[in-house]
mmCIF file of C-alpha atoms and ligand atoms in Angstrom:
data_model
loop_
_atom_site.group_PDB
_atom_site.id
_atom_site.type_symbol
_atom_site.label_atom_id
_atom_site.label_comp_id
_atom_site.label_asym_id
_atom_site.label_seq_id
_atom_site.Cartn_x
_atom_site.Cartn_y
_atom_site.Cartn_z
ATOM 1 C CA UNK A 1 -32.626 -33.624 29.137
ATOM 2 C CA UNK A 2 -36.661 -33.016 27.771
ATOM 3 C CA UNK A 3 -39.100 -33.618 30.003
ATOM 4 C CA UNK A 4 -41.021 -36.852 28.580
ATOM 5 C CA UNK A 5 -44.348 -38.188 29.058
ATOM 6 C CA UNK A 6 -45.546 -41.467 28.829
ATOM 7 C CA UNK A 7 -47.497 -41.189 25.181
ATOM 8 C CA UNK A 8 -43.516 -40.192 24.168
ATOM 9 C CA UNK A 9 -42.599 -43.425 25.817
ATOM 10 C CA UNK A 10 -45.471 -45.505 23.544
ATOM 11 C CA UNK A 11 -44.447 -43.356 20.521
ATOM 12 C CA UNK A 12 -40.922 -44.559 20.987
ATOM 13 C CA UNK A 13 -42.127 -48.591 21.969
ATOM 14 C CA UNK A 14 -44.423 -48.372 18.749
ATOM 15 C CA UNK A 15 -41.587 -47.206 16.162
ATOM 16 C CA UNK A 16 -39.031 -49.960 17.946
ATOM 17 C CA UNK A 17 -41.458 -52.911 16.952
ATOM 18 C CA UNK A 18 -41.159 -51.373 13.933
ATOM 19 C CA UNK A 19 -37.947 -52.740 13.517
ATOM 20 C CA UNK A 20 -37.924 -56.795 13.404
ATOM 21 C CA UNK A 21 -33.991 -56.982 12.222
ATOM 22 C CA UNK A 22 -31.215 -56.694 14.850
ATOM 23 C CA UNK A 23 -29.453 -54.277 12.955
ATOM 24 C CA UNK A 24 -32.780 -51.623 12.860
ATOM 25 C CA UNK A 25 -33.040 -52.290 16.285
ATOM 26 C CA UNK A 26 -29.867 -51.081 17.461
ATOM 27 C CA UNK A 27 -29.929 -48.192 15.146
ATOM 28 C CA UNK A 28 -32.782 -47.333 17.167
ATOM 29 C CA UNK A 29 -30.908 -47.684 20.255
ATOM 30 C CA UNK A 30 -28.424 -45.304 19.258
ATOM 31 C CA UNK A 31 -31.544 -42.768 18.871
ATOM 32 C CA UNK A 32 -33.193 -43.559 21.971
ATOM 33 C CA UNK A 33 -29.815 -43.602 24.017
ATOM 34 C CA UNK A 34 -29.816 -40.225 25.901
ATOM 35 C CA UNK A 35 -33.874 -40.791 26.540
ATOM 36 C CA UNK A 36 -33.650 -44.860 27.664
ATOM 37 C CA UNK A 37 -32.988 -43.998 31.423
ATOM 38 C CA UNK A 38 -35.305 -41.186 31.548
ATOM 39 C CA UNK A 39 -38.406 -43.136 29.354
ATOM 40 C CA UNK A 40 -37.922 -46.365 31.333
ATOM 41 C CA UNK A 41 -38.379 -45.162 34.133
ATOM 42 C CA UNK A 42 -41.774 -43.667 33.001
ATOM 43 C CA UNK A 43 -42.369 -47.244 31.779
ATOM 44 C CA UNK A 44 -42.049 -48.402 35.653
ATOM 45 C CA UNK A 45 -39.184 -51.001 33.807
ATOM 46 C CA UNK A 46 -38.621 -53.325 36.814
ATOM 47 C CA UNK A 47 -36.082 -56.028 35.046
ATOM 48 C CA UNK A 48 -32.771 -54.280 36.114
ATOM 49 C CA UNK A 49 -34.206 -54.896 39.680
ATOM 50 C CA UNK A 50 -35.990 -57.372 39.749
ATOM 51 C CA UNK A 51 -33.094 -59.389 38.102
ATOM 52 C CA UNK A 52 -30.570 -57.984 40.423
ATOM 53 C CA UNK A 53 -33.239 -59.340 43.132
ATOM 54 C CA UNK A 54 -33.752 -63.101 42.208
ATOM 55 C CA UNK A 55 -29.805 -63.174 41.221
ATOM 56 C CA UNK A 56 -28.588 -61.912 44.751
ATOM 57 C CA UNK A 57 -29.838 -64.714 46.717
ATOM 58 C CA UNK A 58 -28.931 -67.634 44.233
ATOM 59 C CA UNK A 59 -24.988 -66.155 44.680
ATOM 60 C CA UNK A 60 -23.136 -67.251 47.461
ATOM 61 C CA UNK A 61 -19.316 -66.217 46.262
ATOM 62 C CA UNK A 62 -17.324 -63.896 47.166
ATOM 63 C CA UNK A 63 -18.782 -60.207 45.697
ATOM 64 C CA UNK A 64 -15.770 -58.093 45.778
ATOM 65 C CA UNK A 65 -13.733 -60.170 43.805
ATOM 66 C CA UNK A 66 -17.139 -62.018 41.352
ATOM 67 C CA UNK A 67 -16.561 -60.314 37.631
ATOM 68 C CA UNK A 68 -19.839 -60.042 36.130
ATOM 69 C CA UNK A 69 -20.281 -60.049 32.410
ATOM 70 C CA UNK A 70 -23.556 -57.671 31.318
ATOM 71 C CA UNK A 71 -24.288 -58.701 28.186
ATOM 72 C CA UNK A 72 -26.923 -56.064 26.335
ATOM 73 C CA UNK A 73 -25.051 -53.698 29.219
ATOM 74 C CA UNK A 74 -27.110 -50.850 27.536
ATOM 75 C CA UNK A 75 -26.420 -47.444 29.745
ATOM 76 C CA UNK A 76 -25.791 -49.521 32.894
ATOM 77 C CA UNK A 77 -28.963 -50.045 34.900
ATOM 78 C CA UNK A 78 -28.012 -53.409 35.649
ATOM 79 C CA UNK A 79 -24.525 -52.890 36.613
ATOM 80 C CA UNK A 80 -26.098 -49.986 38.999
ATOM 81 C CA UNK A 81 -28.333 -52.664 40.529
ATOM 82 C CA UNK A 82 -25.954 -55.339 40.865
ATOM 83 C CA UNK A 83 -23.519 -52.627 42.418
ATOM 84 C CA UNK A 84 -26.062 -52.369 45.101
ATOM 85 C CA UNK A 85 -25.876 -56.322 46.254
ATOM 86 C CA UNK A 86 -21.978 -55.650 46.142
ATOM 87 C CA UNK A 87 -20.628 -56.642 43.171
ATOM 88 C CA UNK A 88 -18.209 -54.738 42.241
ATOM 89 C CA UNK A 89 -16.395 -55.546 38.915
ATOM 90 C CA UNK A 90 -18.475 -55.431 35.179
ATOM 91 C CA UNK A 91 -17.202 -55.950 31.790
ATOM 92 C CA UNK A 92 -20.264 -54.667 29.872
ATOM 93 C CA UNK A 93 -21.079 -55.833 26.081
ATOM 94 C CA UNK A 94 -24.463 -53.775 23.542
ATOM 95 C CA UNK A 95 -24.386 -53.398 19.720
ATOM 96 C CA UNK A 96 -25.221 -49.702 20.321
ATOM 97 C CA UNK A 97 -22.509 -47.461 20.481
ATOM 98 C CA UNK A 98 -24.836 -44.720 21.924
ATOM 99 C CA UNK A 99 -25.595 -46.656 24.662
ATOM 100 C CA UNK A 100 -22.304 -47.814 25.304
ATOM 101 C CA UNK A 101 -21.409 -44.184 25.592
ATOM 102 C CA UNK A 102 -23.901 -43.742 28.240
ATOM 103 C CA UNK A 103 -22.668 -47.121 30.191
ATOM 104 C CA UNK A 104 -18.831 -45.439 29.971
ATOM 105 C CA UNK A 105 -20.278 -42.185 31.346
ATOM 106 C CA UNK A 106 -21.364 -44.499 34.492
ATOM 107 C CA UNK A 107 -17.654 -45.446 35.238
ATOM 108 C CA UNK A 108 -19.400 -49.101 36.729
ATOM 109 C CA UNK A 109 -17.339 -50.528 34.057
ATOM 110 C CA UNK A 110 -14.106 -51.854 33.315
ATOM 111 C CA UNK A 111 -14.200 -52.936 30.230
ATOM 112 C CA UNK A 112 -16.911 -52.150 27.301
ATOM 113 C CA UNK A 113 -17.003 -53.811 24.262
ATOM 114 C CA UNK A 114 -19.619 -52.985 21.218
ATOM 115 C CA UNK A 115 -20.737 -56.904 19.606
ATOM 116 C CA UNK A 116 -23.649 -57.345 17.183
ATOM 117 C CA UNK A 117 -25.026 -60.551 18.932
ATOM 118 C CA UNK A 118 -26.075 -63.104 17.177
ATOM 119 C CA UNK A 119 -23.753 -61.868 13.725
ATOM 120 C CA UNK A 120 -20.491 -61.475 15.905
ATOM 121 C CA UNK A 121 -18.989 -64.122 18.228
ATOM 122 C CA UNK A 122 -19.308 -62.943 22.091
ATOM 123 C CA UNK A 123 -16.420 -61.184 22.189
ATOM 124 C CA UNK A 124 -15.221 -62.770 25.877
ATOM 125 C CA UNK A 125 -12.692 -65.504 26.677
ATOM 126 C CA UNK A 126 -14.859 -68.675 27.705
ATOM 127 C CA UNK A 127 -14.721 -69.381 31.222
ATOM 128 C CA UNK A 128 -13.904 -66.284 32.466
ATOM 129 C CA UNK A 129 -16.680 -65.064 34.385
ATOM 130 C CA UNK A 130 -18.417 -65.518 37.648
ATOM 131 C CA UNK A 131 -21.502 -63.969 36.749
ATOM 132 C CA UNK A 132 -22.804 -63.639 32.774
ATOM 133 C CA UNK A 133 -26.370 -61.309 32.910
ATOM 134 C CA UNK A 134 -29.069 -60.148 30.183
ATOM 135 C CA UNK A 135 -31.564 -58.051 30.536
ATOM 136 C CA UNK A 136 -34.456 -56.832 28.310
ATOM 137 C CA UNK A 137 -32.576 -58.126 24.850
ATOM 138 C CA UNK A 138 -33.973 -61.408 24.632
ATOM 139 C CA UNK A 139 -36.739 -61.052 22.492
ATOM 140 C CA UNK A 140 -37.978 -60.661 18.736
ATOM 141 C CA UNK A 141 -35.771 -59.006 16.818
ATOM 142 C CA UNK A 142 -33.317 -58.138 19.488
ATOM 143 C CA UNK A 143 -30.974 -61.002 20.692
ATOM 144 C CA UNK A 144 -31.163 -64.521 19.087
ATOM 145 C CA UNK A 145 -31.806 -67.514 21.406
ATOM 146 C CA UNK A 146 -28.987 -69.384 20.479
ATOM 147 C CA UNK A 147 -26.765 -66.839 21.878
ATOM 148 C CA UNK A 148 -27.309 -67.998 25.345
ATOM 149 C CA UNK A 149 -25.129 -71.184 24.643
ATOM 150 C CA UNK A 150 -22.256 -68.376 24.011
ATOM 151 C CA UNK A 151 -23.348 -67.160 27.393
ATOM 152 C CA UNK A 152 -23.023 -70.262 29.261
ATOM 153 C CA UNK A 153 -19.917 -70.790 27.659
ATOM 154 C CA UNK A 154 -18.588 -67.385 28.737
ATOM 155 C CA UNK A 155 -19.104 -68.395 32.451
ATOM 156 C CA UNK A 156 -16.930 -70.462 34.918
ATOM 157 C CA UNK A 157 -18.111 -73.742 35.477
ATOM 158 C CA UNK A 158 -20.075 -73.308 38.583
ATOM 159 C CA UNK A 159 -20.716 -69.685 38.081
ATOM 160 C CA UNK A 160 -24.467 -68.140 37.061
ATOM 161 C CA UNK A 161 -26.662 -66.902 33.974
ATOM 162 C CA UNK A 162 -29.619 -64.191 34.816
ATOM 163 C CA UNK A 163 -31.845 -63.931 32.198
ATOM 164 C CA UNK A 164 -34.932 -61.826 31.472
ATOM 165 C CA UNK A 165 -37.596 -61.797 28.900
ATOM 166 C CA UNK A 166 -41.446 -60.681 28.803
ATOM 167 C CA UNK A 167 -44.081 -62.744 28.706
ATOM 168 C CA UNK A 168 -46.505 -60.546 26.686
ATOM 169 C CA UNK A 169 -48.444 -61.810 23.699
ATOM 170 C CA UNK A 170 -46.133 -60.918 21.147
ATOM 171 C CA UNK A 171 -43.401 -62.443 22.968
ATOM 172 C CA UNK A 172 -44.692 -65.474 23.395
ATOM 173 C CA UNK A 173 -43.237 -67.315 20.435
ATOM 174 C CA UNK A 174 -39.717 -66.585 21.185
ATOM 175 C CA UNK A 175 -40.351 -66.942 25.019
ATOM 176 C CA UNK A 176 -41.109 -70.949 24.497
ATOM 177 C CA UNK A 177 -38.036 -71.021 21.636
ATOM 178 C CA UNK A 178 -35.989 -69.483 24.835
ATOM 179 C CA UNK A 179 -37.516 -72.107 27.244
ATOM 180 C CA UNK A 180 -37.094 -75.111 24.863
ATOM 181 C CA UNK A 181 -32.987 -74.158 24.244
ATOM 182 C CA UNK A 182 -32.778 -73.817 27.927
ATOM 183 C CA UNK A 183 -34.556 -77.419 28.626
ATOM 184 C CA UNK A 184 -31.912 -78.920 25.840
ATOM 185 C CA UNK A 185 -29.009 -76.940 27.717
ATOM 186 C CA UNK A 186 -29.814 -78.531 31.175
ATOM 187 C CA UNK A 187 -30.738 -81.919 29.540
ATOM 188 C CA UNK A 188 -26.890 -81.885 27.808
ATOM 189 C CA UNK A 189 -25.692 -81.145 31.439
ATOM 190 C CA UNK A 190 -24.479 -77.803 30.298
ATOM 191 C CA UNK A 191 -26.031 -76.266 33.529
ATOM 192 C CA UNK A 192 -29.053 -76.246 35.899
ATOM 193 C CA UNK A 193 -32.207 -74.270 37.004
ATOM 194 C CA UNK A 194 -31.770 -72.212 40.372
ATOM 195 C CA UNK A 195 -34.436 -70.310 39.856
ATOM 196 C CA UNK A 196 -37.032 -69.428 37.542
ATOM 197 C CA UNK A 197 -39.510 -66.285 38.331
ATOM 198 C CA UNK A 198 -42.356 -65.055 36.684
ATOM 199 C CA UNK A 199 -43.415 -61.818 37.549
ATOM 200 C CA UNK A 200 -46.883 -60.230 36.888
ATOM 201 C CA UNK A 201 -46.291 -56.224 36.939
ATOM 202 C CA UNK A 202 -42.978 -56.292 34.596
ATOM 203 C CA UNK A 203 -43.205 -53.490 32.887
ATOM 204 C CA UNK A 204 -46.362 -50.896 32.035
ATOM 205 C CA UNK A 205 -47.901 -52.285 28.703
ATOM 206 C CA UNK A 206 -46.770 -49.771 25.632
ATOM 207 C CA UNK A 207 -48.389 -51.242 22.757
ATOM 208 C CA UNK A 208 -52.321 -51.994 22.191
ATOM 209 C CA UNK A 209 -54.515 -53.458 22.887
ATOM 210 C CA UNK A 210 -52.309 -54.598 26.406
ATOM 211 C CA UNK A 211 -53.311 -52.738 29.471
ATOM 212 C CA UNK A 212 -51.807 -51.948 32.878
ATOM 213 C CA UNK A 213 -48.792 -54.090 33.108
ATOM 214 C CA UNK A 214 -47.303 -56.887 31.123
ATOM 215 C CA UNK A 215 -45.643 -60.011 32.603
ATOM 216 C CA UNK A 216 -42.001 -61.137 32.863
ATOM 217 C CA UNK A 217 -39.320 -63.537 33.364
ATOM 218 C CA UNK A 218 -35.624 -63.996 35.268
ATOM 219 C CA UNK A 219 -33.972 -67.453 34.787
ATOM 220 C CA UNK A 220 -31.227 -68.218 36.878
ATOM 221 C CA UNK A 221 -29.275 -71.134 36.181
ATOM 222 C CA UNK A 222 -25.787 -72.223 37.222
ATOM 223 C CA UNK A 223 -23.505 -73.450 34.888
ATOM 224 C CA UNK A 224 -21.859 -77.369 35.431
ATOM 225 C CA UNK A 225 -18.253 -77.223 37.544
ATOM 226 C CA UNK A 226 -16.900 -80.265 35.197
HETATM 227 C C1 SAM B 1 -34.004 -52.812 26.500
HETATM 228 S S1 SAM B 1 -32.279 -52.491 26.342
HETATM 229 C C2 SAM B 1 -31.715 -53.245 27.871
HETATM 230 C C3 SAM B 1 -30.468 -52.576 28.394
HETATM 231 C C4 SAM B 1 -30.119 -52.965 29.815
HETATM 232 N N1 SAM B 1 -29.749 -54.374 29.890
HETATM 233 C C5 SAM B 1 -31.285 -52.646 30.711
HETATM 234 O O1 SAM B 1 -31.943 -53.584 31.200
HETATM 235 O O2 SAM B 1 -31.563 -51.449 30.894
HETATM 236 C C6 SAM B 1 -31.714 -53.662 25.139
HETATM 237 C C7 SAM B 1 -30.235 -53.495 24.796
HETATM 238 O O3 SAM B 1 -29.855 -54.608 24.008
HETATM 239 C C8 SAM B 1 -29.030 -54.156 22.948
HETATM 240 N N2 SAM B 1 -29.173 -55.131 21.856
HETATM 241 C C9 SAM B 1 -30.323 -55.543 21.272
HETATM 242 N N3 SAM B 1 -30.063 -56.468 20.343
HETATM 243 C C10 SAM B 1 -28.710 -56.641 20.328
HETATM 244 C C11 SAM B 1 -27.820 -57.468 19.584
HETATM 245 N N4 SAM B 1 -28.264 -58.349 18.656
HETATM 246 N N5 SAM B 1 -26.493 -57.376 19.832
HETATM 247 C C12 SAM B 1 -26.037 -56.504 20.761
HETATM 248 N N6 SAM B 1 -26.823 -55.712 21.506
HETATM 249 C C13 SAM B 1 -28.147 -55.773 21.289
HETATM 250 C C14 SAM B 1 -29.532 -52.760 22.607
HETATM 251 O O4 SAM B 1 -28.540 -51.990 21.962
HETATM 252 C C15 SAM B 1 -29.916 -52.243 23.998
HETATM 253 O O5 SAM B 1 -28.858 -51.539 24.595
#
């Protein structure tokens, strides 16, 4: 592994926004694969945690036996973080067969499956799952907001949905799209808010002209038992 700094970590953020189409995007993650773990961690990338943190509470099932579906697995950081609360069983789900690779290398997994979100049906039997996460996908250009109906529709009734996304300006457009699809959701009865947390220090900003740290989001909700 090269030893990275954090202008390679903006280099890398810059050429990404580059790419508005899902597609481009996780062609990109296929090149970035082997430095993600390394370069996120130099971007002080909190979600996998700080997901992991607001879900733990909000479950009160049995963890040995919960199987958790992580959607946008990418090389397993949430799986690793989840593993720590004690889950212990993860079907896993990315476009990028790169990262996939690295998630397999992890052994966290039982099952992975490569899906273009958003193009390709979830490829998941509905109702299977005690636990359905994403993190860091939902945003421009990476994971479409409708495909969180296909997440609550993976889930048992009465299981959970962790999601993430940033809260930084140029996020803020499909931030409120997310927000108003999960308002219709819970106003259909599909599910309900457990929690909803906004964080401050997400991530260190990347791009200009942000500074320090940009802000964040985990949604919890838990799906209807009918
Ligand atoms: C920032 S990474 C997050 C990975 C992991 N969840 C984490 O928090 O470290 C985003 C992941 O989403 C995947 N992704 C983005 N758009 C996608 C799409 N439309 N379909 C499938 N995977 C997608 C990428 O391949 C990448 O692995």
């Amino acid at each position: 592994m090269s030893h990275r700094t954090f202008e390679d970590v903006k280099d890398v953020i810059l050429s990404a926004h580059k790419n508005t189409e899902a597609g481009d995007k996780v062609s990109f993650y296929n090149t970035w694969a082997e430095n993600y773990d390394q370069d996120v961690g130099l971007l002080d990338y909190r979600a996998p945690s700080l997901a992991a943190n607001c879900l733990s509470p909000c479950f009160h099932g049995d963890r040995v036996t919960a199987v958790i579906l992580d959607v946008a697995c990418g090389t397993g950081l949430v799986a690793a973080q989840l593993k720590r609360m004690g889950f212990r069983h993860f079907v896993g789900v990315d476009g990028s067969k790169g990262m996939l690779e690295l998630a397999n290398k992890t052994g966290l997994y039982q099952d992975l499956k490569q899906c273009m979100l958003g193009d390709e049906p979830l490829p998941v039997q509905a109702g299977q799952f005690d636990v359905v996460v994403i993190v860091g996908a939902l945003s421009d250009g990476q994971v479409p907001v409708r495909v969180i109906r296909e997440l609550c529709q993976a889930t048992k009734p009465g299981g959970y949905v962790c999601m993430t996304t940033r809260g930084n300006h140029d996020n803020l457009e499909y931030k409120a799209a997310l927000e108003h699809e999960l308002e219709l959701m819970e106003g259909a009865g599909l599910w309900g808010h457990v929690a909803i947390t906004e964080v401050e220090d997400w991530e260190k900003a990347a791009a200009e002209p942000e500074k320090g740290y940009i802000p964040g989001v985990v949604y919890v909700y838990r799906k209807s038992s009918q």
